[in-house]
Amino acid sequence: MRPGKMAPAGGAVAVRGLWVLLAVLALICSALALTEQYSALSLLKQELHQQRQGPAGGCASAGEWAEQYSSECDSSFLHFHESNCDIGGSSSCESALSFNTEKIVSQAKLLAEQKRFPFATDNDNTNEELAIAYVLIGNGLYDEAIRHFSTMLQEEPDLVSAIYGRGIAYGKKGLHDVKNAELALFELSRVVSLEPDHPEVFEQRAEILSPLGRISEALSDLTKAIQLRPSARLYRHRGTLYFISEDYATAHEDFQHSLELNKNQPIAMLYKGLTFFHRGLLKEAIESFKEALKQKADFIDAYKSLGQAYRELGNFDAATESFQKALLLNQNHVQTLQLKGMMLYHHGSLDEALKNFKRCLQLEPYNEVCQYMKGLSHVAMGQFYEGIKAQTKVMLNDPLPGQKASPEYLKVKYLREYSRYLHAHLDTPLTEYNIDVDLPGNFKDHWAKNLPFLIENYEEQPGLQPHIKDVLFQKFESYKPDVQELVCVADHLGSMMQYETPGFLPNKRIHRAMGLATLEVMQAVQRTWANSKVRMNGKTRLMQWRDMFDIAVKWRRIADPDQPVLWLDQMPARSLSRGFNNHINLIRGQVINMRYLEYFEKILHFIKDRILVYHGANNPKGLLEVREALEKVHKVEDLLPIMKFNSKTRDGFTVNTKVPSLKDQGKEYDGFTITITGDKVGNILFSVETQTTEERTQLYHAEIDALYKDLTAKGKILILSAELGEVDAVCNLILSLVYYFYNLMPLSRGSSVIAYSVIMGALMASGKEVSGKIPEGKLVDFEAMTAPGSEAFSKIAKSWMNLKSISPSYKSLPSVSETFPTLRTMIEVLNTDSSHCLKKTLVVV
């Protein structure tokens, strides 16, 4: 990473679509209950439902508006009567219409005597009249209650309890009608003006404001309520709203205050854990989820959240155990089935994943995520008929007018077209076609950029051809012994590429695919150095560097058809001239990307150096002050105050890295751009971006071409003479070539593992085998991107690779390209189970 220019950041920096992992379960109490009930917070999509439990007089929904705000049974709202009726639901409840006057009066009398309703007066007759209206609310007769309160207010316009009760009744009627919301807020605001010292009124108004999207006003009301009378419930409610606003740090403080006032709150402990989760603090989140489970052993959502945290940490076994415990408590818990299925898919266990998605759809037929993932799993296993059938169901689920389309709906058309293309080429030799050439340019462009499928004059891929059958399951034992050995070796090689870093779940399907890619690269490079030609894209010729990477690309593509692994320079010219941005958010707001945490300090030191250079050139008088301020900077967030020293960098700045050329000494190429923007309240955006333009691509290609030419020449010499010096030279050339590939980032997805499999394969062709694993916290692509040059990257990589002489037994392995010449045979080998590979000693390793 070489110093480059620093300039003011222009415009907003693109923010990745993130993952919003939230829904709030609303419970509004309709009766007196002393025990707290717990709502559930879902992790990946909104889960709006009701939870009823406990003794007579437990919690029940109080209308549609309540579904947006978490409440509890010690809420200030409607602590006024005892009843065996669970409003809005239970078949055991007596119909509200059958309530006779005598029963209503009887309940009201008891309520009035004990003054168990809001703002009771000193007049017994007035209290009885008020109690009647509150009993009507409690039994779902909202219009009757409103009429009763209105009659009382005609006689006594400032009767606070009646105003409050009428506001409650309007709210319970449902906020889908704007008039109800307006009238409820009007009445509650009147109560605030008449009785400004009652926290329950501010809390109630906040519960109506929040689902209307008026979060800042709701927060203001809750703050006033807390100032008047702090409580565990109020802190938790306010924390929930801060959570919705993605202010996770402030939400954490409120949940902590809530727990200090009442430590036995599983739901608050769960929320506290989720504030950690969303900030990338996974280990802290796990501890909070475990604490919630100590308080409530059957807390399904805590198990589900724990499973998701372990999944993000990359701990497959612990995640599986947590999801399983959630399903033992409720085998029909759709959210857990969905999350477990997605984890299994990304672990490469497609059969198991499919079972979870099918079960999810039995319980919730219109679940788009499960439907999409079911279709994807089928296609990945080569079951195209079932896959496209499931995809079509997602396509038919058009969003309603004004409704935002789901990510699955936006992606499914690309997947269906790609699935049709793959099915049509199942039995065509892989050497005879090229996906980058065959797929329409605009299709590839939109797919890689994750844009809506709005492509002019697009001609759909032909439908499935009946004569082309789906891929059948291939038993591992049906392969010849040497092919079995090939697969087992591939599994081992692929596992060497696994990142031991939070956010990277081991994927055995990717491991096998990239292990086979490594072996195929080794065999192809050896043939090239022996002057043999290769068959690529319908032509027989000497292998070029792109052909070497294309071997790995084809395996990475088929391992997960959901991701568009495409060469960016093969995109339409108009699109390429604008550039493709590979954008990574390191910090967005309060969300830390744990994958790259290891590199924060390294990038921070680079930024500090560039700030000094920049101010030395543009603001020399203030340089001493800036230098002193930078000495106190220990994390990226601390850089924000430094911006004020220069008007041009006040809103943010960018730092450009440079990549030195080996071909032309002294020449430098654009590396990646570091951007920092932020405001006084700490809404920071810290990101890195690589812009792949046509001009930049040509410069890098020229560098890689020169290195590949040199590598081929030295590789040919190496075959004739196995001198140590030649091996070292070849090794350095391989790592240098891939150094420029990493900095170019020429693929839409998968560049990192593709490049590493090429490194391993080419090194094996030179007689050296990688025996060391990538160190914990290290990412090979970021090692290349942050290294000051190719020599430094080579030195770093060799320090962990622990290169040793290759085993002679590799020579006896069959040809990968001849053993798996078609897409069908590739899918078959990725599907086959080889669990007994682990039980026998591999000849090669």
Short mmCIF file of N, CA, C and O in Angstrom, two decimals, residues 540-592:
data_model
loop_
_atom_site.label_atom_id
_atom_site.label_comp_id
_atom_site.label_asym_id
_atom_site.label_seq_id
_atom_site.Cartn_x
_atom_site.Cartn_y
_atom_site.Cartn_z
N THR A 540 -8.16 -24.39 -29.41
CA THR A 540 -6.96 -25.07 -28.89
C THR A 540 -5.79 -24.12 -29.04
O THR A 540 -5.48 -23.67 -30.15
N ARG A 541 -5.13 -23.81 -27.91
CA ARG A 541 -4.04 -22.83 -27.94
C ARG A 541 -3.20 -22.97 -26.66
O ARG A 541 -3.55 -23.73 -25.77
N LEU A 542 -2.13 -22.19 -26.63
CA LEU A 542 -1.32 -22.16 -25.41
C LEU A 542 -2.10 -21.42 -24.32
O LEU A 542 -2.80 -20.44 -24.60
N MET A 543 -1.97 -21.87 -23.11
CA MET A 543 -2.74 -21.29 -22.02
C MET A 543 -2.21 -19.91 -21.64
O MET A 543 -1.00 -19.71 -21.52
N GLN A 544 -3.15 -18.97 -21.45
CA GLN A 544 -2.82 -17.63 -20.98
C GLN A 544 -3.20 -17.51 -19.50
O GLN A 544 -3.85 -18.38 -18.94
N TRP A 545 -2.80 -16.39 -18.88
CA TRP A 545 -3.06 -16.24 -17.44
C TRP A 545 -4.54 -16.26 -17.11
O TRP A 545 -4.97 -16.81 -16.11
N ARG A 546 -5.36 -15.67 -18.01
CA ARG A 546 -6.80 -15.66 -17.74
C ARG A 546 -7.37 -17.08 -17.79
O ARG A 546 -8.29 -17.41 -17.02
N ASP A 547 -6.84 -17.93 -18.67
CA ASP A 547 -7.29 -19.32 -18.73
C ASP A 547 -7.02 -20.03 -17.40
O ASP A 547 -7.83 -20.84 -16.94
N MET A 548 -5.88 -19.72 -16.80
CA MET A 548 -5.51 -20.32 -15.52
C MET A 548 -6.53 -19.94 -14.44
O MET A 548 -6.99 -20.78 -13.68
N PHE A 549 -6.91 -18.66 -14.41
CA PHE A 549 -7.91 -18.21 -13.44
C PHE A 549 -9.31 -18.73 -13.80
O PHE A 549 -10.11 -19.00 -12.92
N ASP A 550 -9.57 -18.88 -15.10
CA ASP A 550 -10.89 -19.36 -15.53
C ASP A 550 -11.18 -20.77 -15.04
O ASP A 550 -12.34 -21.14 -14.85
N ILE A 551 -10.13 -21.57 -14.85
CA ILE A 551 -10.32 -22.91 -14.29
C ILE A 551 -10.96 -22.80 -12.92
O ILE A 551 -11.93 -23.48 -12.59
N ALA A 552 -10.40 -21.91 -12.10
CA ALA A 552 -10.94 -21.71 -10.75
C ALA A 552 -12.31 -21.03 -10.79
O ALA A 552 -13.18 -21.35 -9.98
N VAL A 553 -12.48 -20.13 -11.74
CA VAL A 553 -13.76 -19.41 -11.87
C VAL A 553 -14.91 -20.38 -12.13
O VAL A 553 -15.97 -20.29 -11.52
N LYS A 554 -14.70 -21.36 -13.04
CA LYS A 554 -15.79 -22.28 -13.39
C LYS A 554 -16.21 -23.11 -12.18
O LYS A 554 -17.41 -23.38 -11.98
N TRP A 555 -15.24 -23.51 -11.34
CA TRP A 555 -15.58 -24.30 -10.15
C TRP A 555 -16.28 -23.45 -9.11
O TRP A 555 -17.24 -23.90 -8.47
N ARG A 556 -15.83 -22.21 -8.94
CA ARG A 556 -16.47 -21.32 -7.96
C ARG A 556 -17.90 -20.99 -8.38
O ARG A 556 -18.81 -20.90 -7.55
N ARG A 557 -18.12 -20.82 -9.67
CA ARG A 557 -19.47 -20.52 -10.19
C ARG A 557 -20.45 -21.63 -9.86
O ARG A 557 -21.55 -21.38 -9.37
N ILE A 558 -20.07 -22.84 -10.13
CA ILE A 558 -21.02 -23.94 -10.01
C ILE A 558 -21.23 -24.34 -8.56
O ILE A 558 -22.26 -24.95 -8.21
N ALA A 559 -20.28 -24.00 -7.68
CA ALA A 559 -20.44 -24.34 -6.26
C ALA A 559 -21.60 -23.57 -5.65
O ALA A 559 -22.28 -24.08 -4.75
N ASP A 560 -21.86 -22.36 -6.12
CA ASP A 560 -22.97 -21.55 -5.61
C ASP A 560 -23.53 -20.69 -6.74
O ASP A 560 -23.05 -19.58 -6.99
N PRO A 561 -24.56 -21.20 -7.45
CA PRO A 561 -25.11 -20.46 -8.59
C PRO A 561 -25.83 -19.17 -8.21
O PRO A 561 -26.26 -18.42 -9.09
N ASP A 562 -25.97 -18.90 -6.93
CA ASP A 562 -26.65 -17.68 -6.49
C ASP A 562 -25.80 -16.44 -6.75
O ASP A 562 -26.32 -15.34 -6.89
N GLN A 563 -24.49 -16.62 -6.81
CA GLN A 563 -23.59 -15.47 -6.91
C GLN A 563 -23.03 -15.32 -8.33
O GLN A 563 -22.49 -16.26 -8.89
N PRO A 564 -23.16 -14.12 -8.90
CA PRO A 564 -22.63 -13.89 -10.25
C PRO A 564 -21.11 -13.70 -10.23
O PRO A 564 -20.62 -12.65 -9.86
N VAL A 565 -20.37 -14.74 -10.60
CA VAL A 565 -18.91 -14.67 -10.67
C VAL A 565 -18.56 -14.38 -12.12
O VAL A 565 -18.50 -15.28 -12.96
N LEU A 566 -18.36 -13.11 -12.42
CA LEU A 566 -18.22 -12.65 -13.80
C LEU A 566 -16.99 -11.76 -13.95
O LEU A 566 -16.65 -11.00 -13.04
N TRP A 567 -16.35 -11.84 -15.13
CA TRP A 567 -15.22 -10.95 -15.42
C TRP A 567 -15.78 -9.56 -15.73
O TRP A 567 -16.61 -9.39 -16.61
N LEU A 568 -15.28 -8.56 -15.00
CA LEU A 568 -15.81 -7.21 -15.17
C LEU A 568 -15.43 -6.61 -16.51
O LEU A 568 -16.17 -5.79 -17.07
N ASP A 569 -14.27 -6.99 -17.06
CA ASP A 569 -13.88 -6.40 -18.35
C ASP A 569 -14.66 -6.99 -19.52
O ASP A 569 -14.53 -6.54 -20.65
N GLN A 570 -15.51 -8.00 -19.23
CA GLN A 570 -16.37 -8.57 -20.28
C GLN A 570 -17.78 -7.95 -20.24
O GLN A 570 -18.67 -8.41 -20.94
N MET A 571 -17.95 -6.94 -19.41
CA MET A 571 -19.23 -6.25 -19.34
C MET A 571 -19.39 -5.31 -20.56
O MET A 571 -18.40 -5.02 -21.24
N PRO A 572 -20.61 -4.80 -20.80
CA PRO A 572 -20.80 -3.87 -21.92
C PRO A 572 -19.87 -2.66 -21.80
O PRO A 572 -19.58 -2.19 -20.70
N ALA A 573 -19.41 -2.16 -22.96
CA ALA A 573 -18.43 -1.07 -22.98
C ALA A 573 -18.93 0.16 -22.23
O ALA A 573 -18.17 0.80 -21.49
N ARG A 574 -20.20 0.49 -22.40
CA ARG A 574 -20.75 1.68 -21.74
C ARG A 574 -20.68 1.54 -20.23
O ARG A 574 -20.33 2.47 -19.51
N SER A 575 -20.97 0.34 -19.76
CA SER A 575 -20.94 0.08 -18.33
C SER A 575 -19.51 0.11 -17.80
O SER A 575 -19.23 0.65 -16.74
N LEU A 576 -18.59 -0.48 -18.56
CA LEU A 576 -17.20 -0.55 -18.13
C LEU A 576 -16.56 0.83 -18.07
O LEU A 576 -15.74 1.11 -17.20
N SER A 577 -16.94 1.71 -19.00
CA SER A 577 -16.36 3.06 -19.02
C SER A 577 -16.72 3.83 -17.75
O SER A 577 -15.97 4.69 -17.29
N ARG A 578 -17.88 3.51 -17.17
CA ARG A 578 -18.29 4.17 -15.92
C ARG A 578 -17.59 3.57 -14.71
O ARG A 578 -17.49 4.20 -13.66
N GLY A 579 -17.12 2.35 -14.86
CA GLY A 579 -16.41 1.70 -13.77
C GLY A 579 -17.32 0.86 -12.88
O GLY A 579 -18.49 1.15 -12.70
N PHE A 580 -16.74 -0.21 -12.37
CA PHE A 580 -17.42 -1.06 -11.40
C PHE A 580 -16.77 -0.87 -10.04
O PHE A 580 -15.55 -0.91 -9.93
N ASN A 581 -17.57 -0.65 -9.05
CA ASN A 581 -17.03 -0.41 -7.71
C ASN A 581 -17.17 -1.64 -6.83
O ASN A 581 -18.28 -2.10 -6.59
N ASN A 582 -16.04 -2.16 -6.37
CA ASN A 582 -16.06 -3.18 -5.32
C ASN A 582 -16.00 -2.43 -4.00
O ASN A 582 -14.97 -1.87 -3.63
N HIS A 583 -17.12 -2.38 -3.30
CA HIS A 583 -17.25 -1.51 -2.13
C HIS A 583 -17.39 -2.36 -0.87
O HIS A 583 -18.19 -3.29 -0.82
N ILE A 584 -16.62 -2.03 0.16
CA ILE A 584 -16.70 -2.74 1.45
C ILE A 584 -16.83 -1.72 2.55
O ILE A 584 -15.97 -0.83 2.69
N ASN A 585 -17.90 -1.81 3.32
CA ASN A 585 -18.04 -0.96 4.50
C ASN A 585 -17.29 -1.61 5.66
O ASN A 585 -17.58 -2.74 6.04
N LEU A 586 -16.34 -0.89 6.23
CA LEU A 586 -15.63 -1.38 7.41
C LEU A 586 -16.38 -0.97 8.68
O LEU A 586 -16.50 -1.73 9.62
N ILE A 587 -16.86 0.28 8.68
CA ILE A 587 -17.75 0.75 9.74
C ILE A 587 -18.86 1.56 9.08
O ILE A 587 -18.58 2.45 8.27
N ARG A 588 -20.10 1.25 9.38
CA ARG A 588 -21.23 2.05 8.91
C ARG A 588 -22.09 2.39 10.11
O ARG A 588 -22.69 1.52 10.71
N GLY A 589 -22.10 3.69 10.46
CA GLY A 589 -22.82 4.07 11.67
C GLY A 589 -22.13 3.45 12.87
O GLY A 589 -20.98 3.76 13.16
N GLN A 590 -22.82 2.56 13.53
CA GLN A 590 -22.23 1.86 14.67
C GLN A 590 -21.95 0.39 14.36
O GLN A 590 -21.62 -0.39 15.24
N VAL A 591 -22.11 0.02 13.09
CA VAL A 591 -21.93 -1.38 12.68
C VAL A 591 -20.50 -1.60 12.22
O VAL A 591 -20.04 -1.00 11.26
N ILE A 592 -19.79 -2.45 12.94
CA ILE A 592 -18.40 -2.77 12.61
C ILE A 592 -18.36 -4.07 11.82
O ILE A 592 -18.97 -5.06 12.21
#
